[in-house]
XYZ file of C-alpha atoms in Angstrom:
764
model
C 24.524 -66.487 115.033
C 25.139 -67.303 111.376
C 22.647 -64.678 110.328
C 24.412 -62.084 112.415
C 27.730 -62.895 110.717
C 26.181 -62.567 107.223
C 24.584 -59.226 108.074
C 27.942 -57.972 109.442
C 29.755 -58.969 106.179
C 27.081 -57.211 104.122
C 27.504 -54.008 106.128
C 31.296 -54.209 105.744
C 31.000 -54.686 101.890
C 28.628 -51.746 101.658
C 31.016 -49.619 103.683
C 33.973 -50.594 101.428
C 32.008 -49.735 98.286
C 30.969 -46.445 99.835
C 34.524 -45.423 100.704
C 35.825 -46.677 97.340
C 33.365 -44.476 95.509
C 34.184 -41.689 97.895
C 37.841 -42.000 96.897
C 36.782 -41.747 93.191
C 37.810 -45.300 92.432
C 34.347 -46.476 91.412
C 33.865 -46.810 87.633
C 37.296 -45.315 86.863
C 38.827 -45.747 83.370
C 42.356 -44.871 82.226
C 44.034 -43.957 78.955
C 47.699 -44.015 77.984
C 49.127 -41.422 75.597
C 52.598 -40.518 74.349
C 53.854 -37.045 75.076
C 55.919 -36.865 71.842
C 54.159 -38.124 68.664
C 57.435 -38.806 66.766
C 60.309 -40.403 68.591
C 63.618 -41.362 67.075
C 64.459 -45.003 67.649
C 66.836 -45.288 70.617
C 65.589 -42.112 72.261
C 63.598 -42.014 75.556
C 59.833 -42.463 75.267
C 57.552 -40.913 77.872
C 54.032 -42.267 78.388
C 51.272 -40.546 80.333
C 48.373 -42.271 82.082
C 45.172 -40.302 82.636
C 41.852 -41.178 84.310
C 38.474 -39.981 83.133
C 37.638 -38.247 86.396
C 39.776 -36.465 88.955
C 42.143 -39.032 90.371
C 44.866 -39.543 92.897
C 48.168 -39.946 91.018
C 49.497 -42.239 93.738
C 47.095 -44.956 92.637
C 48.644 -45.410 89.130
C 50.691 -48.533 88.562
C 52.833 -49.384 85.502
C 53.583 -52.724 83.920
C 56.010 -53.348 81.027
C 55.738 -56.762 79.356
C 53.503 -57.802 82.329
C 56.235 -56.929 84.824
C 55.415 -54.395 87.516
C 57.629 -51.321 87.410
C 58.064 -49.744 90.830
C 57.545 -46.012 90.961
C 58.725 -43.590 93.601
C 55.598 -41.931 94.978
C 57.523 -38.725 95.365
C 57.492 -38.344 91.581
C 54.631 -37.966 89.144
C 53.532 -41.600 88.860
C 51.201 -40.746 85.961
C 54.317 -40.528 83.761
C 56.489 -43.431 82.724
C 59.709 -43.136 80.681
C 61.467 -45.918 78.798
C 65.133 -45.115 78.207
C 67.027 -45.916 74.945
C 64.200 -47.889 73.428
C 65.185 -50.053 70.465
C 62.723 -52.869 71.031
C 59.501 -51.918 69.267
C 57.461 -54.863 70.556
C 57.029 -54.004 74.256
C 53.641 -54.022 75.962
C 52.974 -51.055 78.249
C 50.116 -51.230 80.778
C 48.733 -48.671 83.196
C 46.320 -49.520 86.063
C 44.152 -47.396 88.293
C 42.036 -49.331 90.739
C 40.548 -52.188 88.682
C 40.822 -50.472 85.258
C 43.617 -51.254 82.760
C 44.816 -49.672 79.507
C 47.468 -51.107 77.242
C 49.566 -49.712 74.405
C 50.063 -52.770 72.277
C 52.863 -53.334 69.830
C 51.042 -51.736 66.878
C 50.240 -48.402 68.425
C 53.535 -48.483 70.231
C 55.411 -48.830 66.919
C 53.569 -45.918 65.348
C 55.323 -43.376 67.520
C 58.827 -44.273 66.376
C 60.752 -42.798 63.462
C 64.128 -43.485 61.901
C 65.435 -41.301 59.096
C 68.162 -43.052 57.109
C 71.496 -41.437 56.426
C 72.730 -40.820 52.862
C 74.840 -43.959 53.048
C 71.736 -45.986 53.887
C 69.908 -44.828 50.703
C 71.115 -46.293 47.407
C 69.598 -44.965 44.176
C 70.323 -45.951 40.602
C 68.718 -46.556 37.271
C 69.300 -49.038 34.506
C 68.329 -48.733 30.873
C 67.691 -51.068 27.994
C 66.455 -50.515 24.462
C 63.004 -49.320 25.464
C 62.823 -48.642 29.201
C 64.578 -46.905 32.055
C 64.101 -48.542 35.463
C 64.543 -46.330 38.532
C 65.314 -48.005 41.860
C 65.585 -46.603 45.358
C 66.830 -48.916 48.142
C 66.528 -47.951 51.813
C 68.826 -50.182 53.831
C 67.572 -48.880 57.148
C 64.324 -46.986 57.658
C 61.326 -46.889 59.955
C 58.471 -46.821 59.092
C 58.206 -47.597 55.355
C 58.660 -44.432 53.270
C 56.698 -43.014 50.336
C 58.719 -41.529 47.463
C 57.741 -39.443 44.449
C 59.487 -39.625 41.102
C 58.470 -36.571 39.054
C 55.509 -36.065 41.436
C 54.296 -39.624 40.877
C 54.364 -42.125 43.741
C 56.900 -44.902 43.249
C 55.793 -48.494 43.639
C 57.125 -50.462 46.616
C 58.268 -53.838 45.322
C 59.982 -55.332 48.408
C 60.137 -54.813 52.169
C 61.711 -56.781 55.012
C 62.054 -56.205 58.744
C 65.651 -56.029 59.891
C 65.490 -55.966 63.682
C 63.783 -52.707 64.564
C 64.137 -51.316 61.036
C 62.859 -51.964 57.533
C 64.730 -52.649 54.317
C 62.624 -51.161 51.527
C 62.986 -51.305 47.714
C 60.985 -48.953 45.461
C 60.991 -49.215 41.692
C 59.516 -47.290 38.782
C 59.706 -48.030 35.058
C 59.413 -45.468 32.270
C 59.522 -45.584 28.498
C 62.779 -44.019 27.364
C 61.118 -41.793 24.810
C 59.369 -39.900 27.632
C 62.417 -39.269 29.796
C 64.825 -36.361 29.539
C 68.098 -37.736 30.895
C 69.330 -36.071 34.092
C 72.536 -37.050 35.878
C 71.610 -35.130 39.032
C 68.138 -36.534 39.534
C 66.656 -35.928 42.998
C 63.757 -37.830 44.520
C 61.582 -36.552 47.332
C 60.560 -39.058 50.008
C 58.356 -38.721 53.081
C 58.599 -40.687 56.323
C 55.592 -39.646 58.332
C 55.718 -35.855 58.171
C 59.455 -35.658 57.602
C 60.826 -35.003 54.086
C 64.114 -36.362 52.798
C 65.703 -36.108 49.357
C 67.936 -38.569 47.589
C 70.416 -38.003 44.794
C 69.741 -40.716 42.240
C 73.107 -41.301 40.597
C 73.022 -43.405 37.416
C 75.035 -46.580 37.031
C 74.738 -46.185 33.265
C 75.643 -42.654 32.123
C 73.165 -40.617 30.140
C 73.603 -40.556 26.358
C 75.831 -37.744 25.218
C 73.383 -35.312 23.681
C 76.203 -33.298 22.116
C 77.512 -36.333 20.291
C 74.006 -37.198 19.113
C 73.439 -33.599 18.066
C 76.581 -33.461 15.967
C 75.744 -36.835 14.484
C 72.407 -35.479 13.341
C 74.099 -32.293 12.122
C 76.366 -34.389 9.889
C 73.307 -36.124 8.449
C 71.694 -32.747 7.766
C 74.816 -31.524 5.979
C 74.850 -34.669 3.836
C 71.175 -34.273 2.885
C 71.595 -30.596 2.053
C 74.873 -31.246 0.265
C 73.235 -33.679 -2.144
C 70.536 -31.218 -3.130
C 72.852 -28.235 -3.243
C 75.191 -30.146 -5.550
C 72.253 -30.974 -7.792
C 71.160 -27.340 -7.738
C 74.634 -26.084 -8.632
C 74.771 -28.526 -11.514
C 71.450 -27.248 -12.800
C 72.628 -23.652 -12.464
C 75.831 -24.350 -14.377
C 73.865 -25.975 -17.189
C 71.813 -22.838 -17.794
C 74.441 -20.270 -16.876
C 75.272 -19.153 -20.418
C 71.612 -18.802 -21.327
C 70.953 -16.713 -18.238
C 73.922 -14.450 -18.891
C 72.776 -13.720 -22.415
C 69.284 -12.997 -21.150
C 70.608 -10.611 -18.522
C 72.605 -8.733 -21.153
C 69.481 -8.158 -23.179
C 67.564 -6.605 -20.321
C 67.256 -2.854 -20.580
C 66.350 -2.357 -16.937
C 68.605 -2.699 -13.977
C 68.066 -5.490 -11.481
C 68.839 -3.589 -8.319
C 66.117 -2.278 -6.068
C 66.067 1.146 -4.460
C 66.415 1.522 -0.726
C 62.838 2.774 -0.449
C 61.564 -0.265 -2.270
C 63.675 -2.605 -0.154
C 62.512 -0.949 3.049
C 58.849 -1.014 2.029
C 58.915 -4.687 1.070
C 60.859 -5.640 4.199
C 58.453 -3.839 6.540
C 55.326 -5.237 4.890
C 56.581 -8.819 4.805
C 58.102 -8.781 8.300
C 54.926 -7.402 9.826
C 52.604 -9.842 8.088
C 54.081 -12.808 6.187
C 56.694 -13.341 8.920
C 53.972 -13.154 11.567
C 51.881 -15.736 9.694
C 54.746 -18.237 9.704
C 55.663 -17.429 13.312
C 52.188 -18.259 14.584
C 51.903 -21.368 12.431
C 54.636 -23.108 14.460
C 54.727 -21.160 17.733
C 52.990 -23.928 19.725
C 55.145 -26.758 18.360
C 58.201 -26.802 20.632
C 56.426 -25.784 23.876
C 53.481 -28.150 23.211
C 54.240 -30.368 26.226
C 54.570 -27.357 28.509
C 51.280 -25.878 27.293
C 49.360 -29.126 27.765
C 50.855 -29.523 31.258
C 49.848 -25.942 32.049
C 46.188 -26.508 31.228
C 45.999 -30.013 32.687
C 47.708 -29.087 35.954
C 50.571 -31.586 35.618
C 53.845 -30.592 37.249
C 56.440 -32.784 35.551
C 57.454 -33.050 31.909
C 57.759 -36.837 32.026
C 54.242 -37.334 33.366
C 52.929 -34.869 30.806
C 54.475 -36.798 27.928
C 52.973 -40.043 29.217
C 49.638 -38.305 29.763
C 49.696 -36.910 26.234
C 50.410 -40.372 24.853
C 47.188 -41.804 26.290
C 44.723 -38.927 26.622
C 42.885 -38.141 23.393
C 40.821 -35.309 24.843
C 43.943 -33.383 25.891
C 45.452 -33.860 22.435
C 42.258 -32.828 20.705
C 42.111 -29.691 22.843
C 45.662 -28.819 21.828
C 44.737 -29.506 18.195
C 41.909 -26.994 18.544
C 44.415 -24.373 19.716
C 46.475 -25.101 16.603
C 43.642 -25.349 14.069
C 41.525 -22.412 15.244
C 44.330 -20.130 14.070
C 43.796 -21.358 10.516
C 39.989 -21.205 10.796
C 40.213 -17.541 11.839
C 42.747 -16.957 9.064
C 40.211 -18.082 6.476
C 37.878 -15.310 7.635
C 40.746 -12.834 7.369
C 41.560 -13.945 3.828
C 37.936 -13.461 2.764
C 37.875 -9.956 4.250
C 41.248 -8.885 2.865
C 40.208 -8.483 -0.781
C 37.342 -6.110 0.021
C 39.519 -4.149 2.411
C 42.232 -3.778 -0.253
C 39.776 -2.482 -2.874
C 38.177 0.070 -0.547
C 41.053 1.259 1.643
C 44.248 0.308 -0.179
C 47.156 -1.789 1.044
C 49.370 0.289 3.305
C 46.917 1.913 5.743
C 44.855 -1.261 6.367
C 48.054 -3.088 7.352
C 48.794 -0.349 9.882
C 45.280 -0.461 11.333
C 45.289 -4.255 11.321
C 48.283 -4.227 13.679
C 45.907 -3.189 16.478
C 44.333 -6.654 16.265
C 47.683 -8.329 16.850
C 48.589 -5.936 19.658
C 45.336 -6.950 21.342
C 46.229 -10.619 20.759
C 49.655 -10.038 22.345
C 48.005 -8.466 25.376
C 45.711 -11.453 25.704
C 48.774 -13.707 25.500
C 50.299 -11.797 28.415
C 47.241 -12.611 30.544
C 48.350 -16.252 30.514
C 51.123 -15.344 32.947
C 48.332 -14.950 35.499
C 45.465 -17.103 34.231
C 45.166 -20.761 33.262
C 41.857 -20.314 31.450
C 41.580 -22.225 28.191
C 39.435 -19.446 26.754
C 42.327 -16.973 26.990
C 44.619 -18.980 24.710
C 41.721 -19.732 22.369
C 40.886 -16.024 22.078
C 44.552 -15.212 21.407
C 44.733 -17.745 18.587
C 41.539 -16.431 16.983
C 42.813 -12.847 17.001
C 46.200 -13.950 15.659
C 44.598 -15.920 12.830
C 42.357 -13.019 11.862
C 45.324 -10.631 11.782
C 47.532 -12.983 9.768
C 44.780 -13.833 7.280
C 44.234 -10.166 6.460
C 47.898 -9.195 6.626
C 49.111 -12.087 4.493
C 46.973 -11.056 1.519
C 47.558 -7.309 1.887
C 51.326 -7.640 2.248
C 51.520 -9.980 -0.743
C 49.574 -7.546 -2.913
C 51.635 -4.587 -1.709
C 54.999 -6.279 -2.256
C 53.997 -7.484 -5.711
C 52.664 -4.146 -6.861
C 55.579 -1.983 -5.744
C 57.914 -4.487 -7.402
C 56.077 -4.586 -10.706
C 56.174 -0.948 -11.817
C 59.569 0.176 -10.620
C 63.099 -0.212 -11.944
C 63.263 -3.620 -10.281
C 61.494 -5.932 -12.692
C 64.115 -8.627 -13.217
C 63.082 -12.116 -12.138
C 65.058 -13.365 -9.167
C 66.052 -9.912 -7.906
C 65.283 -8.536 -4.465
C 62.068 -6.878 -5.487
C 60.505 -9.993 -6.966
C 57.897 -10.455 -4.284
C 57.287 -14.187 -4.596
C 60.809 -15.124 -3.468
C 60.795 -12.871 -0.410
C 57.168 -13.545 0.391
C 57.806 -17.290 0.722
C 61.096 -16.704 2.516
C 59.449 -14.422 5.101
C 56.951 -17.140 6.009
C 59.619 -19.807 6.435
C 61.842 -17.488 8.482
C 58.880 -16.802 10.777
C 58.353 -20.539 11.261
C 62.062 -20.986 11.990
C 62.186 -18.129 14.531
C 59.230 -19.420 16.557
C 60.765 -22.909 16.618
C 64.075 -21.509 17.850
C 62.548 -19.299 20.549
C 60.373 -22.240 21.654
C 63.412 -24.225 22.824
C 63.182 -25.032 26.525
C 66.346 -23.150 27.492
C 65.059 -19.993 25.790
C 61.321 -19.271 26.060
C 59.705 -22.692 25.677
C 59.629 -23.495 29.411
C 56.744 -23.391 31.874
C 57.771 -19.995 33.259
C 58.246 -18.063 30.003
C 56.157 -19.714 27.256
C 53.425 -17.004 27.265
C 56.175 -14.582 26.226
C 56.243 -16.385 22.861
C 52.723 -15.086 22.279
C 53.473 -11.601 23.608
C 56.344 -11.263 21.098
C 53.747 -11.083 18.316
C 53.635 -7.399 19.141
C 57.090 -6.867 17.576
C 56.168 -7.565 13.913
C 52.784 -5.927 14.464
C 54.429 -2.696 15.633
C 56.751 -2.771 12.624
C 53.684 -2.193 10.419
C 53.594 1.380 11.689
C 56.844 2.057 9.844
C 54.713 1.822 6.703
C 53.809 5.445 7.358
C 57.290 6.172 5.948
C 56.541 4.145 2.802
C 54.515 5.091 -0.294
C 51.170 3.539 -1.098
C 50.888 1.082 -3.965
C 50.989 3.011 -7.289
C 48.500 0.508 -8.720
C 45.881 1.282 -6.074
C 46.460 5.026 -6.345
C 46.062 5.013 -10.126
C 42.884 2.934 -10.187
C 41.081 4.068 -7.034
C 41.913 7.717 -6.270
C 40.315 10.856 -7.706
C 43.627 12.227 -9.039
C 45.344 9.055 -10.268
C 48.161 10.617 -12.339
C 49.471 12.868 -9.587
C 49.208 10.406 -6.712
C 50.598 7.411 -8.604
C 53.452 9.518 -10.047
C 54.437 10.727 -6.568
C 54.433 7.140 -5.289
C 56.597 5.992 -8.205
C 59.058 8.835 -7.642
C 59.465 7.814 -4.002
C 59.908 4.167 -4.935
C 62.365 4.819 -7.771
C 64.121 7.613 -5.859
C 64.248 9.822 -8.933
C 62.075 12.410 -10.620
C 61.902 10.849 -14.077
C 59.405 7.991 -13.814
C 57.708 8.496 -17.183
C 58.529 4.977 -18.395
C 57.128 3.369 -15.238
C 54.051 5.587 -15.359
C 53.562 4.680 -19.004
C 53.703 0.984 -18.132
C 51.183 1.577 -15.381
C 48.805 3.326 -17.781
C 49.072 0.549 -20.356
C 48.421 -2.131 -17.789
C 45.484 -0.212 -16.339
C 43.989 0.348 -19.801
C 44.426 -3.313 -20.572
C 42.670 -4.295 -17.368
C 39.775 -1.943 -17.970
C 39.128 -3.754 -21.256
C 39.170 -7.099 -19.486
C 36.078 -8.567 -17.975
C 37.173 -10.141 -14.718
C 35.474 -13.460 -14.238
C 33.741 -14.690 -11.111
C 34.022 -18.160 -9.656
C 30.616 -19.046 -11.077
C 31.765 -18.083 -14.566
C 34.896 -20.190 -14.186
C 32.817 -23.238 -13.361
C 30.467 -22.647 -16.295
C 33.240 -22.390 -18.909
C 34.476 -25.963 -19.604
C 38.135 -25.188 -20.255
C 38.373 -22.754 -17.360
C 36.698 -25.388 -15.248
C 39.531 -27.790 -16.073
C 42.162 -25.247 -15.055
C 40.253 -24.464 -11.862
C 40.112 -28.157 -11.042
C 43.875 -28.489 -11.533
C 44.862 -25.573 -9.284
C 42.342 -26.548 -6.595
C 43.585 -30.131 -6.701
C 47.185 -29.002 -6.218
C 46.265 -26.812 -3.242
C 44.321 -29.647 -1.597
C 47.149 -32.085 -2.377
C 49.587 -29.760 -0.647
C 47.694 -30.119 2.639
C 46.796 -33.800 2.288
C 50.489 -34.553 1.859
C 50.851 -33.679 5.555
C 53.140 -30.653 5.351
C 51.559 -28.701 8.180
C 51.551 -31.745 10.444
C 55.334 -31.576 10.112
C 55.388 -27.814 10.709
C 52.998 -27.807 13.692
C 53.491 -31.297 15.202
C 57.063 -32.331 14.354
C 57.862 -32.533 18.080
C 55.292 -35.306 18.511
C 56.527 -37.014 15.345
C 60.103 -37.117 16.630
C 59.004 -38.306 20.064
C 56.964 -41.186 18.655
C 59.950 -42.144 16.496
C 62.226 -42.621 19.517
C 64.313 -39.468 19.185
C 65.948 -38.420 22.442
C 63.912 -35.899 24.390
C 66.948 -33.623 24.681
C 67.256 -33.534 20.879
C 63.611 -33.134 19.881
C 63.350 -29.361 20.203
C 66.627 -28.921 18.305
C 65.419 -31.220 15.550
C 62.211 -29.178 15.300
C 64.351 -26.098 14.826
C 66.550 -27.961 12.312
C 63.466 -28.919 10.306
C 62.368 -25.300 9.983
C 65.931 -24.152 9.263
C 66.157 -26.555 6.309
C 62.859 -25.138 5.088
C 64.418 -21.661 5.074
C 67.585 -22.822 3.306
C 65.691 -24.654 0.582
C 63.333 -21.732 0.015
C 66.284 -19.480 -0.851
C 66.973 -21.327 -4.079
C 63.834 -23.392 -4.734
C 62.365 -20.709 -7.017
C 65.468 -20.857 -9.187
C 64.994 -24.610 -9.557
C 61.415 -24.056 -10.668
C 62.421 -21.408 -13.178
C 64.999 -23.739 -14.719
C 62.930 -26.935 -14.810
C 59.472 -27.944 -15.902
C 56.639 -27.718 -13.403
C 55.363 -31.217 -14.087
C 58.704 -32.993 -13.707
C 59.696 -31.129 -10.515
C 56.268 -31.652 -8.983
C 56.200 -35.384 -9.710
C 59.758 -35.869 -8.463
C 59.159 -33.946 -5.249
C 55.815 -35.620 -4.498
C 57.071 -39.173 -4.992
C 60.098 -38.343 -2.831
C 57.825 -36.988 -0.076
C 55.814 -40.217 -0.177
C 58.986 -42.286 0.120
C 60.190 -40.134 3.029
C 56.957 -40.711 4.942
C 57.138 -44.435 4.217
C 60.690 -44.601 5.586
C 59.476 -42.681 8.651
C 56.740 -45.284 9.108
C 59.224 -48.148 8.881
C 61.715 -46.600 11.301
C 58.999 -45.681 13.811
C 57.372 -49.077 13.581
C 60.564 -51.099 14.038
C 62.051 -49.375 17.047
C 61.402 -46.549 19.455
C 64.674 -46.293 21.355
C 68.063 -44.601 21.382
C 70.337 -47.563 20.919
C 69.570 -48.129 17.253
C 69.816 -46.107 14.078
C 66.035 -45.872 13.695
C 65.596 -42.433 15.332
C 68.278 -40.996 13.063
C 66.543 -42.481 10.040
C 63.346 -40.812 11.213
C 65.114 -37.438 11.458
C 66.608 -37.739 7.975
C 63.185 -38.790 6.623
C 61.516 -35.647 7.947
C 64.374 -33.459 6.689
C 64.161 -35.088 3.259
C 60.412 -34.542 3.206
C 60.892 -30.816 3.910
C 63.576 -30.496 1.232
C 61.417 -31.966 -1.524
C 58.324 -30.082 -0.400
C 60.235 -26.800 -0.568
C 61.236 -27.331 -4.204
C 57.962 -28.745 -5.487
C 54.572 -29.032 -3.841
C 55.225 -25.962 -1.700
C 55.529 -23.103 -4.218
C 54.326 -24.620 -7.522
C 50.554 -24.635 -6.729
C 50.726 -20.829 -6.402
C 52.873 -20.218 -9.472
C 50.892 -22.491 -11.770
C 47.785 -20.292 -11.366
C 49.529 -17.597 -13.404
C 50.422 -20.099 -16.108
C 47.002 -21.714 -16.528
C 44.821 -18.589 -16.344
C 44.750 -15.257 -18.040
C 44.529 -12.066 -16.014
C 40.741 -12.009 -16.240
C 40.443 -15.288 -14.333
C 43.490 -15.381 -12.074
C 41.879 -13.538 -9.161
C 38.863 -15.828 -8.809
C 40.920 -18.979 -9.389
C 43.551 -17.967 -6.842
C 40.998 -17.053 -4.178
C 39.057 -20.303 -4.604
C 42.145 -22.522 -4.528
C 43.727 -20.758 -1.541
C 40.442 -20.953 0.387
C 40.424 -24.734 -0.142
C 44.065 -24.860 0.931
C 43.281 -23.155 4.241
C 40.178 -25.271 4.841
C 42.033 -28.558 4.359
C 44.955 -27.175 6.351
C 42.702 -26.594 9.358
C 41.077 -30.028 9.027
C 44.399 -31.889 8.862
C 45.824 -29.957 11.800
C 42.683 -30.626 13.825
C 42.630 -34.410 13.402
C 46.317 -35.327 13.111
C 47.067 -35.869 16.806
C 43.973 -38.019 17.311
C 44.922 -40.071 14.255
C 48.491 -40.389 15.492
C 47.293 -41.680 18.872
C 44.851 -44.136 17.301
C 47.034 -45.395 14.454
C 50.479 -44.816 16.011
C 53.206 -45.173 13.360
C 50.647 -46.280 10.752
C 49.514 -42.662 10.446
C 52.742 -42.023 8.512
C 51.943 -44.962 6.261
C 48.540 -43.375 5.656
C 50.110 -40.061 4.589
C 52.638 -41.942 2.474
C 49.843 -43.828 0.702
C 47.832 -40.624 0.183
C 50.871 -38.861 -1.280
C 51.574 -41.814 -3.592
C 47.980 -41.638 -4.837
C 48.215 -37.872 -5.282
C 51.400 -38.328 -7.304
C 49.649 -40.869 -9.527
C 46.744 -38.490 -10.101
C 49.177 -35.659 -10.932
C 50.846 -37.885 -13.486
C 47.490 -38.422 -15.223
C 46.009 -34.918 -15.065
C 48.807 -32.347 -14.786
C 50.190 -30.961 -18.079
C 53.483 -29.120 -18.407
C 52.922 -25.354 -18.207
C 56.385 -23.755 -18.191
C 57.000 -21.808 -21.428
C 53.928 -23.453 -23.001
C 51.265 -21.470 -24.824
C 47.638 -21.982 -23.863
C 46.937 -23.917 -27.058
C 49.840 -26.275 -26.330
C 48.540 -26.897 -22.820
C 45.022 -27.551 -24.070
C 46.320 -30.018 -26.670
C 48.201 -32.092 -24.084
C 46.811 -35.528 -23.327
C 46.587 -34.749 -19.607
C 44.453 -31.669 -20.212
C 42.168 -33.518 -22.629
C 41.754 -36.373 -20.162
C 40.536 -34.010 -17.433
C 38.333 -32.145 -19.902
C 36.684 -35.383 -20.905
C 36.278 -36.376 -17.263
C 34.665 -33.109 -16.152
C 32.828 -32.121 -19.297
C 31.922 -35.236 -21.252
C 29.468 -33.426 -23.535
C 31.577 -30.389 -24.269
C 32.223 -29.356 -27.851
C 35.978 -29.476 -28.318
C 35.846 -26.334 -30.485
C 34.102 -24.306 -27.814
C 36.386 -21.775 -26.263
C 35.850 -18.217 -25.184
C 37.663 -15.334 -26.815
C 39.446 -14.455 -23.618
C 40.564 -18.017 -23.086
C 41.985 -18.414 -26.610
C 43.860 -15.119 -26.480
C 45.516 -15.554 -23.097
C 49.138 -16.652 -22.864
C 50.843 -18.733 -20.227
C 53.749 -16.320 -20.244
C 51.736 -13.230 -19.211
C 52.946 -11.112 -16.331
C 51.342 -11.127 -12.915
C 47.909 -9.469 -12.698
C 47.232 -6.209 -10.979
C 45.199 -4.883 -8.122
C 42.421 -6.551 -6.240
C 41.967 -9.569 -8.471
C 45.618 -10.610 -8.196
C 45.053 -12.466 -4.968
């Protein structure tokens, strides 16, 4: 009987299992999903329960927080909707037969979203002497947001759960010297896939850039006023002497329009272009580095530049390769001038710069480093050739025309130097962010090189150099006379032609010396050493670090970001102003005294820059203003001393037979050391920080001491007087210890320090 009961139960169990499987309830599994992935808190949430195989919807059952929720079988029981949900910690369960699936609190929370209103987002920043701290406070948000400040993710410093919402505090801290103040700063935040922006209004207002700008302008006026007053005093002292000298001159001091036009075209197309490209990368440096490193914000770029040596070295290569290519151009220029003249080679050379401008335009569409590098190489080659040719052309058409008075328009040295400084000033001005120095337009700065290059073609309206025509053409008298008639704008040019003949005859009798011969002759070797030393000293004093990297110098000194580009422009503007009357100062004062005064002042200026940069790097002290005045003072003293004197002193130490070789050798060293200093400055500045200015100050002090020992006075001194000076004898003894003091070549003993400028190819 018992056995029969057991067998009956077994058959019943088997039958139940059979019918259960038949109804697709055997091995069933369920899964709950949310129909809407993002749900605003307080809105209805609809869940859906699905089974792995085909199922009967009437078998689904729902439980919320373990409580059964009755469902009307007339509806779709696979769906369950919670109305006005604000509690994020509910447990939702779906059953089908014996299988269960649960959405726990974590996954349940992930579907909700709450975007705060503007009133629920509070942004501000505070500032102290060195830092600006940005804060963004969300009083009500879900889930926790992520926010970017200048494309960099802000750090979350605090978070607390307030009911169903979070209170979140994000904070970011920046060095003030990297931040360009902005009263309408906007931050982008993301909550899940939703984007919101916040206006970050400052509690502490931004510094008034206009007030700071005018404060600096007053300092500039004071600095310039001091030196202008000194200059006027010097001019008044020698006024009577100059007037009597002018009365004795037989020739007029005015230049003809043809001469003015010819000089202006040659110098604008070449000397101006050289200065323009020397400083064209200075103001937009941050933008250019960001462009090639793929950084979107200026602030991040400045911080990146501060710490990344490879990026700085790459930028230094862009700057220095221009000078390296220029050296090649300088070496080619002399041979080109001898074979093809001055005017036509400048016109042909403009094709090189037009090609460089076209390459610069490619950077609107390409971020290749090679493109900018190629542009700088072409620009350097053009400027190296053009600088020498334009200098020779301007000098030669000034020398044998009615305009021979020192200090007049046609005196090429004044306008040659001024053209270079004006070019530097123009590129600094155009490089201001609000003009062309921004990330959208900066390649246009390179394209604009085409303007001075195209101006060279106006030389077709100008005469060739009479000097070249007389010495190199088959019919020298006719061609040189025609050129002189065009320059003088009159038919009678017999006196000028006579001067040209005398000078040419004199040069034919001279034996022009090579560099090897200069080194072999003891006394010429001393003079060569002096001019080469001055050219090297000019670059080791750090002048081109100020011209090409003054933006970085001001930034490291704590100058406001909004003022830096204007201070760069102010630096170059002072250079232009001082150049306008620096040559007069040199004519009125001794070379040695002016050079020593200017060099020691430059050393002091760099030392003051070191002190101000080392003590403070913020806006709330006077240190940044001291740094600005230091750089301005440095430029002022350089412009009246170590800038022009190394070029002028060549004419006063050498006779015509040796000037060409001496000038070429010294200028080549100048360019070589220029490229080296520009290449390594940024790496040194990053490694040594403010102590790099102390290094340049110390070097300039040492250079000044060496000048005091070795440099004789040359203004209005005969060669014998120079050679009898104790400084000259000291160098002679140092370089040539076994030389016979009576040994001197005939050419060396006959030359005079007061001789006029040399002619033709050996002049440069």
